[in-house]
CSV table of C-alpha atoms in Angstrom, one decimal:
chain,number,residue,atom,x,y,z
A,114,UNK,CA,-16.6,8.0,43.5
A,115,UNK,CA,-15.3,8.8,39.9
A,116,UNK,CA,-11.1,9.0,39.9
A,117,UNK,CA,-10.5,12.4,39.1
A,118,UNK,CA,-7.8,11.3,36.3
A,119,UNK,CA,-11.3,10.6,34.6
A,120,UNK,CA,-12.6,11.5,31.2
A,121,UNK,CA,-15.3,13.3,30.8
A,122,UNK,CA,-16.5,11.9,28.4
A,123,UNK,CA,-16.3,8.5,29.9
A,124,UNK,CA,-17.0,9.7,33.3
A,125,UNK,CA,-20.2,11.6,31.9
A,126,UNK,CA,-21.6,8.0,30.4
A,127,UNK,CA,-21.5,6.2,34.1
A,128,UNK,CA,-22.6,9.0,35.5
A,129,UNK,CA,-25.8,9.1,38.2
A,130,UNK,CA,-27.2,11.7,35.3
A,131,UNK,CA,-26.3,9.2,32.1
A,132,UNK,CA,-27.8,6.3,34.0
A,133,UNK,CA,-30.9,7.9,34.4
A,134,UNK,CA,-31.5,9.4,30.9
A,135,UNK,CA,-31.1,5.9,29.5
A,136,UNK,CA,-33.4,4.8,31.6
A,137,UNK,CA,-36.0,6.9,30.5
A,138,UNK,CA,-34.7,5.8,26.7
A,139,UNK,CA,-35.9,2.8,27.8
A,140,UNK,CA,-39.3,4.1,29.2
A,141,UNK,CA,-40.1,6.4,26.5
A,142,UNK,CA,-39.3,3.9,24.0
A,143,UNK,CA,-41.1,1.7,25.7
A,144,UNK,CA,-44.6,3.7,26.0
A,145,UNK,CA,-44.3,4.8,22.3
A,146,UNK,CA,-44.0,1.3,20.7
A,147,UNK,CA,-47.1,0.6,23.2
A,148,UNK,CA,-49.1,3.4,21.9
A,149,UNK,CA,-48.7,2.2,18.5
A,150,UNK,CA,-49.5,-1.1,19.0
A,151,UNK,CA,-52.7,0.1,20.9
A,152,UNK,CA,-51.9,-0.9,24.5
A,153,UNK,CA,-51.3,3.2,25.6
A,154,UNK,CA,-53.1,5.7,25.3
A,155,UNK,CA,-51.0,7.9,22.7
A,156,UNK,CA,-51.8,10.9,24.3
A,157,UNK,CA,-49.9,9.6,27.4
A,158,UNK,CA,-47.1,8.5,25.0
A,159,UNK,CA,-46.6,11.9,24.3
A,160,UNK,CA,-46.8,13.5,27.7
A,161,UNK,CA,-44.0,11.0,28.8
A,162,UNK,CA,-41.8,11.8,25.9
A,163,UNK,CA,-43.1,15.9,26.5
A,164,UNK,CA,-42.4,16.3,30.2
A,165,UNK,CA,-40.8,12.9,30.7
A,166,UNK,CA,-38.2,14.5,33.3
A,167,UNK,CA,-36.2,13.6,36.9
A,168,UNK,CA,-34.7,14.8,39.3
A,169,UNK,CA,-31.7,13.6,40.6
A,170,UNK,CA,-31.9,14.6,44.6
A,171,UNK,CA,-35.8,14.1,44.5
A,172,UNK,CA,-34.7,9.9,43.2
A,173,UNK,CA,-32.8,9.8,45.9
A,174,UNK,CA,-35.3,10.5,48.8
A,175,UNK,CA,-37.6,8.8,47.6
A,176,UNK,CA,-35.4,5.8,47.5
A,177,UNK,CA,-34.8,6.5,51.1
A,178,UNK,CA,-38.3,4.7,51.6
A,179,UNK,CA,-38.7,2.8,48.9
A,180,UNK,CA,-35.2,1.0,49.0
A,181,UNK,CA,-35.3,0.0,45.4
A,182,UNK,CA,-34.2,2.7,42.9
A,183,UNK,CA,-36.1,1.8,39.5
A,184,UNK,CA,-39.3,2.4,41.6
A,185,UNK,CA,-38.2,5.6,42.9
A,186,UNK,CA,-37.2,6.5,38.9
A,187,UNK,CA,-40.4,6.1,37.5
A,188,UNK,CA,-42.1,8.1,40.5
A,189,UNK,CA,-40.0,10.9,40.4
A,190,UNK,CA,-40.8,11.0,36.9
A,191,UNK,CA,-44.5,11.0,36.6
A,192,UNK,CA,-45.1,13.3,39.4
A,193,UNK,CA,-43.4,15.4,36.3
A,194,UNK,CA,-45.0,13.6,34.0
A,195,UNK,CA,-48.6,13.5,36.0
A,196,UNK,CA,-51.8,12.0,35.0
A,197,UNK,CA,-50.4,9.9,32.3
A,198,UNK,CA,-47.2,9.2,34.5
A,199,UNK,CA,-49.3,6.0,35.4
A,200,UNK,CA,-48.7,4.1,32.2
A,201,UNK,CA,-45.1,4.5,32.5
A,202,UNK,CA,-43.2,1.9,33.3
A,203,UNK,CA,-46.8,-0.4,32.0
A,204,UNK,CA,-46.1,-4.4,31.9
A,205,UNK,CA,-42.4,-4.0,32.2
A,206,UNK,CA,-40.2,-5.6,35.0
A,207,UNK,CA,-37.0,-3.5,36.6
A,208,UNK,CA,-34.0,-5.7,35.1
A,209,UNK,CA,-36.3,-5.3,31.4
A,210,UNK,CA,-35.3,-1.1,31.9
A,211,UNK,CA,-31.8,-1.5,33.6
A,212,UNK,CA,-30.4,-4.4,31.7
A,213,UNK,CA,-31.9,-2.3,28.3
A,214,UNK,CA,-30.0,1.3,29.4
A,215,UNK,CA,-26.9,-0.5,30.4
A,216,UNK,CA,-26.5,-1.9,27.3
A,217,UNK,CA,-26.9,1.3,25.8
A,218,UNK,CA,-24.1,2.9,28.1
A,219,UNK,CA,-21.7,-0.5,27.7
A,220,UNK,CA,-22.0,0.6,23.5
A,221,UNK,CA,-21.5,4.0,24.5
A,222,UNK,CA,-18.3,3.3,26.9
A,223,UNK,CA,-16.9,0.2,24.2
A,224,UNK,CA,-17.1,3.7,21.0
A,225,UNK,CA,-14.9,5.3,23.6
A,226,UNK,CA,-12.3,2.4,24.1
A,227,UNK,CA,-12.3,1.8,20.4
A,228,UNK,CA,-11.6,5.6,19.5
A,229,UNK,CA,-8.9,5.5,21.8
A,230,UNK,CA,-7.6,2.3,20.7
A,231,UNK,CA,-8.2,4.0,17.4
A,232,UNK,CA,-5.4,6.6,18.9
A,233,UNK,CA,-3.0,4.7,20.1
A,234,UNK,CA,-2.5,2.6,17.1
A,235,UNK,CA,-2.0,5.7,15.3
A,236,UNK,CA,1.1,6.9,17.2
A,237,UNK,CA,2.4,3.0,17.8
A,238,UNK,CA,2.6,3.3,13.7
A,239,UNK,CA,4.5,6.1,13.8
A,240,UNK,CA,6.9,5.2,16.1
A,241,UNK,CA,7.6,1.6,14.6
A,242,UNK,CA,8.0,3.3,11.2
A,243,UNK,CA,10.3,5.9,12.4
A,244,UNK,CA,12.1,3.4,14.0
A,245,UNK,CA,12.3,0.8,11.5
A,246,UNK,CA,15.5,0.2,11.1
A,247,UNK,CA,16.6,1.1,14.6
A,248,UNK,CA,18.8,-2.1,15.5
A,249,UNK,CA,18.9,-3.2,18.9
A,250,UNK,CA,19.8,-6.1,20.9
A,251,UNK,CA,16.4,-9.0,21.1
A,252,UNK,CA,16.2,-10.2,24.5
A,253,UNK,CA,15.1,-13.9,25.9
A,254,UNK,CA,14.8,-15.2,29.4
A,255,UNK,CA,16.2,-11.1,29.8
A,256,UNK,CA,19.9,-11.9,28.1
A,257,UNK,CA,20.8,-10.9,24.9
A,258,UNK,CA,19.6,-13.5,22.0
A,259,UNK,CA,20.2,-12.2,18.4
A,260,UNK,CA,19.6,-8.9,16.7
A,261,UNK,CA,16.3,-7.3,15.9
A,262,UNK,CA,15.3,-3.5,15.5
A,263,UNK,CA,12.9,-1.4,18.2
A,264,UNK,CA,10.5,-0.9,14.9
A,265,UNK,CA,9.7,-4.5,14.8
A,266,UNK,CA,9.7,-4.0,18.7
A,267,UNK,CA,6.8,-1.5,18.1
A,268,UNK,CA,5.2,-3.2,15.1
A,269,UNK,CA,4.7,-6.4,17.4
A,270,UNK,CA,2.4,-3.6,19.5
A,271,UNK,CA,0.8,-1.9,16.9
A,272,UNK,CA,-0.2,-6.1,15.6
A,273,UNK,CA,-1.8,-6.3,19.0
A,274,UNK,CA,-3.8,-3.7,19.7
A,275,UNK,CA,-4.9,-4.9,16.2
A,276,UNK,CA,-6.3,-8.0,17.9
A,277,UNK,CA,-7.9,-5.6,20.7
A,278,UNK,CA,-9.7,-3.3,19.0
A,279,UNK,CA,-11.5,-7.0,17.2
A,280,UNK,CA,-12.3,-8.4,20.7
A,281,UNK,CA,-13.5,-5.2,21.8
A,282,UNK,CA,-15.4,-4.5,18.5
A,283,UNK,CA,-16.8,-8.3,19.0
A,284,UNK,CA,-18.0,-7.6,22.9
A,285,UNK,CA,-19.8,-4.1,21.9
A,286,UNK,CA,-21.7,-6.4,19.4
A,287,UNK,CA,-22.9,-8.8,22.1
A,288,UNK,CA,-23.8,-6.9,24.9
A,289,UNK,CA,-25.6,-4.5,22.5
A,290,UNK,CA,-29.2,-6.5,23.1
A,291,UNK,CA,-32.2,-5.1,25.1
A,292,UNK,CA,-35.5,-7.4,26.3
A,293,UNK,CA,-38.5,-6.4,27.6
A,294,UNK,CA,-39.9,-9.9,28.5
A,295,UNK,CA,-40.9,-9.2,31.8
A,296,UNK,CA,-40.5,-10.8,35.2
A,297,UNK,CA,-39.0,-14.6,34.3
A,298,UNK,CA,-39.0,-13.7,30.0
A,299,UNK,CA,-42.4,-15.3,29.5
A,300,UNK,CA,-43.8,-12.1,27.6
A,301,UNK,CA,-46.9,-12.7,30.1
A,302,UNK,CA,-47.7,-8.7,30.2
A,303,UNK,CA,-46.2,-7.2,26.8
A,304,UNK,CA,-45.9,-8.8,23.6
A,305,UNK,CA,-42.5,-9.2,21.9
A,306,UNK,CA,-43.4,-7.5,19.1
A,307,UNK,CA,-43.0,-4.5,21.5
A,308,UNK,CA,-39.1,-5.9,22.9
A,309,UNK,CA,-38.9,-5.8,19.1
A,310,UNK,CA,-40.0,-2.6,18.1
A,311,UNK,CA,-38.2,-0.3,21.2
A,312,UNK,CA,-34.7,-2.2,20.3
A,313,UNK,CA,-35.0,-0.9,17.1
A,314,UNK,CA,-35.9,2.2,18.6
A,315,UNK,CA,-33.1,2.4,20.6
A,316,UNK,CA,-30.1,0.7,17.8
A,317,UNK,CA,-30.0,-2.4,20.0
A,318,UNK,CA,-30.8,-6.5,19.1
A,319,UNK,CA,-33.9,-8.5,20.7
A,320,UNK,CA,-31.9,-10.8,22.9
A,321,UNK,CA,-33.6,-14.3,21.9
A,322,UNK,CA,-34.6,-15.4,25.3
A,323,UNK,CA,-33.8,-14.1,28.6
A,324,UNK,CA,-34.7,-14.8,32.0
A,325,UNK,CA,-35.7,-12.1,34.3
A,326,UNK,CA,-32.3,-10.7,32.7
A,327,UNK,CA,-29.8,-10.5,29.9
A,328,UNK,CA,-27.5,-13.3,30.4
A,329,UNK,CA,-24.2,-12.4,32.3
A,330,UNK,CA,-22.0,-14.7,29.7
A,331,UNK,CA,-22.4,-11.5,27.6
A,332,UNK,CA,-21.1,-9.2,30.0
A,333,UNK,CA,-17.9,-11.5,30.8
A,334,UNK,CA,-17.4,-11.3,27.2
A,335,UNK,CA,-16.8,-8.0,27.4
A,336,UNK,CA,-14.8,-7.4,30.5
A,337,UNK,CA,-12.7,-10.3,29.2
A,338,UNK,CA,-12.1,-8.2,26.4
A,339,UNK,CA,-11.4,-5.1,28.6
A,340,UNK,CA,-9.1,-7.2,30.5
A,341,UNK,CA,-7.4,-8.8,27.9
A,342,UNK,CA,-6.9,-5.4,26.4
A,343,UNK,CA,-5.3,-4.1,29.6
A,344,UNK,CA,-2.7,-6.6,29.6
A,345,UNK,CA,-1.4,-5.7,26.3
A,346,UNK,CA,-1.1,-2.2,27.4
A,347,UNK,CA,0.9,-4.1,30.6
A,348,UNK,CA,3.1,-5.9,28.8
A,349,UNK,CA,3.9,-2.5,26.5
A,350,UNK,CA,4.3,-0.6,29.6
A,351,UNK,CA,6.6,-3.1,31.4
A,352,UNK,CA,8.6,-3.6,28.5
A,353,UNK,CA,9.5,0.3,28.8
A,354,UNK,CA,10.3,-0.1,32.4
A,355,UNK,CA,12.9,-2.5,31.8
A,356,UNK,CA,14.5,-0.9,28.7
A,357,UNK,CA,14.5,2.0,31.1
A,358,UNK,CA,16.8,1.0,33.8
A,359,UNK,CA,19.9,2.4,33.9
A,360,UNK,CA,22.1,-0.8,33.5
A,361,UNK,CA,20.2,-1.1,29.6
A,362,UNK,CA,19.1,2.6,29.5
A,363,UNK,CA,17.6,1.9,25.7
A,364,UNK,CA,13.8,3.8,26.4
A,365,UNK,CA,12.9,6.4,28.6
A,366,UNK,CA,9.2,7.5,29.2
A,367,UNK,CA,8.2,11.3,28.9
A,368,UNK,CA,9.9,13.5,32.0
A,369,UNK,CA,9.0,16.7,32.6
A,370,UNK,CA,10.6,19.8,33.2
A,371,UNK,CA,9.8,20.8,36.8
A,372,UNK,CA,8.2,17.2,37.1
A,373,UNK,CA,10.2,15.3,40.5
A,374,UNK,CA,10.7,11.8,40.3
A,375,UNK,CA,11.9,11.4,43.9
A,376,UNK,CA,11.2,13.5,47.7
A,377,UNK,CA,14.8,12.4,48.8
A,378,UNK,CA,16.5,11.2,45.7
A,379,UNK,CA,16.7,14.9,43.2
A,380,UNK,CA,18.4,12.6,40.1
A,381,UNK,CA,15.5,10.0,40.1
A,382,UNK,CA,13.8,9.7,36.4
A,383,UNK,CA,11.3,6.8,37.6
A,384,UNK,CA,8.6,5.3,35.0
A,385,UNK,CA,5.7,5.8,37.2
A,386,UNK,CA,3.2,6.6,34.6
A,387,UNK,CA,3.6,2.6,32.7
A,388,UNK,CA,3.8,1.4,36.4
A,389,UNK,CA,0.5,2.6,37.1
A,390,UNK,CA,-0.5,0.9,33.7
A,391,UNK,CA,0.6,-2.6,34.8
A,392,UNK,CA,-1.0,-1.9,38.4
A,393,UNK,CA,-4.3,-0.5,36.9
A,394,UNK,CA,-4.1,-4.0,34.5
A,395,UNK,CA,-3.9,-5.9,37.2
A,396,UNK,CA,-7.3,-4.4,38.7
A,397,UNK,CA,-9.3,-4.7,35.5
A,398,UNK,CA,-8.0,-8.2,35.6
A,399,UNK,CA,-9.7,-8.5,38.7
A,400,UNK,CA,-12.7,-7.2,37.7
A,401,UNK,CA,-13.1,-9.8,34.6
A,402,UNK,CA,-13.4,-12.6,37.6
A,403,UNK,CA,-16.0,-11.0,39.0
A,404,UNK,CA,-17.6,-11.1,35.7
A,405,UNK,CA,-17.4,-14.7,35.4
A,406,UNK,CA,-18.8,-14.8,38.6
A,407,UNK,CA,-21.5,-13.1,37.8
A,408,UNK,CA,-22.9,-15.3,35.1
A,409,UNK,CA,-24.3,-18.0,37.6
A,410,UNK,CA,-27.8,-17.0,39.2
A,411,UNK,CA,-30.0,-18.3,40.9
A,412,UNK,CA,-33.0,-19.9,38.5
A,413,UNK,CA,-34.2,-17.1,36.6
A,414,UNK,CA,-32.6,-14.3,38.7
A,415,UNK,CA,-31.0,-13.1,41.4
A,416,UNK,CA,-29.3,-9.6,42.9
A,417,UNK,CA,-26.2,-10.8,43.3
A,418,UNK,CA,-25.0,-9.3,40.3
A,419,UNK,CA,-26.2,-6.1,40.5
A,420,UNK,CA,-23.6,-4.8,43.0
A,421,UNK,CA,-21.2,-6.0,41.1
A,422,UNK,CA,-21.5,-4.2,37.9
A,423,UNK,CA,-22.4,-1.3,39.7
A,424,UNK,CA,-18.4,-1.2,40.7
A,425,UNK,CA,-17.1,-3.1,37.6
A,426,UNK,CA,-18.6,-1.8,34.7
A,427,UNK,CA,-17.5,2.0,35.4
A,428,UNK,CA,-14.0,1.1,37.2
A,429,UNK,CA,-13.2,-0.9,34.3
A,430,UNK,CA,-13.7,1.4,31.8
A,431,UNK,CA,-12.6,4.3,33.1
A,432,UNK,CA,-9.4,2.8,34.0
A,433,UNK,CA,-8.7,1.4,31.1
A,434,UNK,CA,-10.0,4.7,28.8
A,435,UNK,CA,-7.4,6.6,31.4
A,436,UNK,CA,-4.6,3.9,30.7
A,437,UNK,CA,-5.1,4.0,26.9
A,438,UNK,CA,-5.1,7.8,26.9
A,439,UNK,CA,-1.6,7.5,29.1
A,440,UNK,CA,0.0,5.0,27.1
A,441,UNK,CA,-0.9,7.6,24.2
A,442,UNK,CA,0.9,10.0,25.4
A,443,UNK,CA,3.7,7.7,26.7
A,444,UNK,CA,5.1,6.4,23.2
A,445,UNK,CA,4.1,9.9,21.4
A,446,UNK,CA,7.0,11.7,24.1
A,447,UNK,CA,9.6,8.1,24.6
A,448,UNK,CA,12.8,9.1,24.0
A,449,UNK,CA,15.1,6.1,22.4
A,450,UNK,CA,18.7,6.1,23.0
A,451,UNK,CA,19.9,5.1,19.8
A,452,UNK,CA,23.5,5.0,20.9
A,453,UNK,CA,22.6,3.4,24.0
A,454,UNK,CA,21.0,0.8,22.2
A,455,UNK,CA,24.0,0.1,20.0
A,456,UNK,CA,26.4,0.1,22.7
A,457,UNK,CA,24.3,-2.5,24.3
A,458,UNK,CA,24.0,-4.6,20.7
A,459,UNK,CA,27.4,-4.3,21.0
A,460,UNK,CA,28.4,-5.0,24.9
A,461,UNK,CA,28.5,-8.8,24.2
A,462,UNK,CA,31.4,-9.1,21.9
A,463,UNK,CA,29.5,-10.5,19.3
A,464,UNK,CA,28.6,-14.0,20.7
A,465,UNK,CA,24.8,-12.7,19.3
A,466,UNK,CA,26.0,-13.9,15.8
A,467,UNK,CA,26.4,-17.3,17.3
A,468,UNK,CA,23.6,-18.9,15.6
A,469,UNK,CA,24.6,-17.6,11.7
A,470,UNK,CA,28.2,-19.2,12.4
A,471,UNK,CA,26.2,-22.4,14.0
A,472,UNK,CA,24.6,-22.2,10.5
A,473,UNK,CA,27.4,-21.1,8.0
A,474,UNK,CA,29.7,-24.8,9.2
A,475,UNK,CA,26.6,-26.7,9.0
A,476,UNK,CA,25.9,-26.0,5.2
A,477,UNK,CA,29.7,-26.4,4.6
A,478,UNK,CA,28.7,-30.1,6.1
A,479,UNK,CA,30.0,-29.8,9.6
A,480,UNK,CA,27.2,-31.9,11.7
A,481,UNK,CA,25.3,-29.6,14.3
A,482,UNK,CA,26.1,-31.6,16.9
A,483,UNK,CA,30.3,-30.2,16.2
A,484,UNK,CA,29.2,-27.4,15.1
A,485,UNK,CA,27.3,-26.3,18.0
A,486,UNK,CA,31.2,-27.4,20.6
A,487,UNK,CA,33.0,-25.0,17.9
A,488,UNK,CA,30.4,-22.4,18.2
A,489,UNK,CA,29.9,-22.6,21.7
A,490,UNK,CA,33.5,-22.6,22.8
A,491,UNK,CA,34.6,-19.9,21.7
A,492,UNK,CA,31.3,-17.9,22.9
A,493,UNK,CA,31.7,-19.2,26.5
A,494,UNK,CA,36.0,-18.0,26.0
A,495,UNK,CA,34.1,-14.6,24.6
A,496,UNK,CA,32.1,-14.9,28.0
A,497,UNK,CA,34.7,-15.9,30.4
A,498,UNK,CA,37.8,-13.9,29.1
A,499,UNK,CA,35.9,-11.3,27.6
A,500,UNK,CA,37.3,-11.3,24.4
A,501,UNK,CA,35.8,-10.7,20.8
A,502,UNK,CA,33.9,-13.1,19.7
A,503,UNK,CA,35.0,-12.8,15.5
A,504,UNK,CA,38.5,-12.8,16.4
A,505,UNK,CA,38.3,-15.9,19.1
A,506,UNK,CA,36.7,-17.8,16.0
A,507,UNK,CA,39.5,-16.6,13.5
A,508,UNK,CA,42.2,-17.9,15.5
A,509,UNK,CA,40.0,-21.6,16.2
A,510,UNK,CA,41.5,-24.1,13.6
A,511,UNK,CA,38.7,-25.7,13.3
A,512,UNK,CA,36.4,-23.5,12.8
A,513,UNK,CA,38.6,-21.7,10.1
A,514,UNK,CA,39.7,-25.1,8.8
A,515,UNK,CA,35.6,-24.8,7.2
A,516,UNK,CA,34.9,-21.4,7.2
A,517,UNK,CA,37.8,-18.4,5.4
A,518,UNK,CA,37.8,-15.2,6.8
A,519,UNK,CA,35.5,-13.6,4.5
A,520,UNK,CA,32.8,-16.3,5.5
A,521,UNK,CA,33.6,-15.6,9.3
A,522,UNK,CA,33.4,-11.7,8.2
A,523,UNK,CA,29.6,-12.2,6.8
A,524,UNK,CA,28.2,-13.9,9.6
A,525,UNK,CA,28.4,-10.7,11.3
A,526,UNK,CA,26.6,-9.0,8.7
A,527,UNK,CA,24.1,-6.5,11.0
A,528,UNK,CA,22.1,-5.9,7.7
A,529,UNK,CA,22.1,-9.4,6.7
A,530,UNK,CA,20.6,-10.4,9.9
A,531,UNK,CA,18.1,-7.5,9.4
A,532,UNK,CA,16.9,-8.2,5.9
A,533,UNK,CA,13.6,-9.2,6.0
A,534,UNK,CA,12.1,-6.3,8.4
A,535,UNK,CA,10.8,-4.5,5.3
A,536,UNK,CA,8.7,-7.6,4.7
A,537,UNK,CA,7.6,-7.8,8.2
A,538,UNK,CA,6.7,-4.4,8.6
A,539,UNK,CA,4.3,-4.8,4.9
A,540,UNK,CA,2.5,-8.1,6.5
A,541,UNK,CA,1.5,-5.6,9.7
A,542,UNK,CA,1.0,-2.5,8.2
A,543,UNK,CA,-0.4,-3.2,4.7
A,544,UNK,CA,-1.6,-6.7,5.0
A,545,UNK,CA,-2.9,-8.1,1.9
A,546,UNK,CA,-6.9,-9.1,2.5
A,547,UNK,CA,-8.8,-11.8,1.3
């Protein structure tokens, strides 16, 4: 069952209708290639092209008896074609059709994901540029570290989305292969030229060698690319969730008019979109594991991968398509609280500039170990006594003996901390290509 949140385009790719359409594309291309090679009568290929059709209800009815979906399909199509129907599936095995057709579906689905990634990348880029100079505190281990900008956080996301795009593109090429080499890949009944012709007609590359199936390391690579993309979205969504905590309050996912956060607590504005993305990423990771399990099959093929792929391929593509579209809306509409970012940046009373003070002391000839001790003791006093870090440094005899008041003041210059932000943005958004 296709989930209710499925976009019509992605849903159609994985519908029964589209699956049988791609099977018919392969069967028709095979008949025409064999007609061109003198294996199938030209009139039969023409009849298959012009009359080839199917009715899903009829396929289901036949399959109740045959317990074989491809035989049910070819029988139903042959009924529509008439006497020439005996040339349908001539010299082929089921996986010739299923695997080649599935490549078409996966390729179509990859194109949807790539378009989604393009759209998300555009939105992230716009918000990154908007907040290129918006100062905030950076956090490591969940603890205040040093100042940064919110735009830098978004630039990081953009660069990762760019890598996700490249991974999906590579995987698209990897799975865009077909095979019509027969039951064990020997071309016993159809020559390699037919496979080459069919693949050319369908815009696929022939697999250089196959068993009864296209090898599932290709599919595993695809599912891994989807899982990594989902993991990227999970990371971004988790960041928004963290920044939306009441105690932090720097970023909030969109909350629409009339939206309700809790049945019991009317004040709640929960990051439910980001939480959904985190949850679906777990699903896609599990599907990638199942794809890895599908790589090892008995001898030239068993059927253990087939039932798994009927679930993991549509589910992974549908879920990721939804995640990308939803996160695009979240990024576009997320509220950024600049005042709270500034408040949080100042909350630690200046200790986040301790690294700069340490380096200034070292420049003046103080050993790193000695400088660290002086700076740390004042930082700890700032924490414990809730006092201003800069004031403590100015009053510290050891520090003030080495650094002037003006030099200490400059160590707390936020613009100095962020002086290379524009350079980073140039590297991310305007890279110099070799």
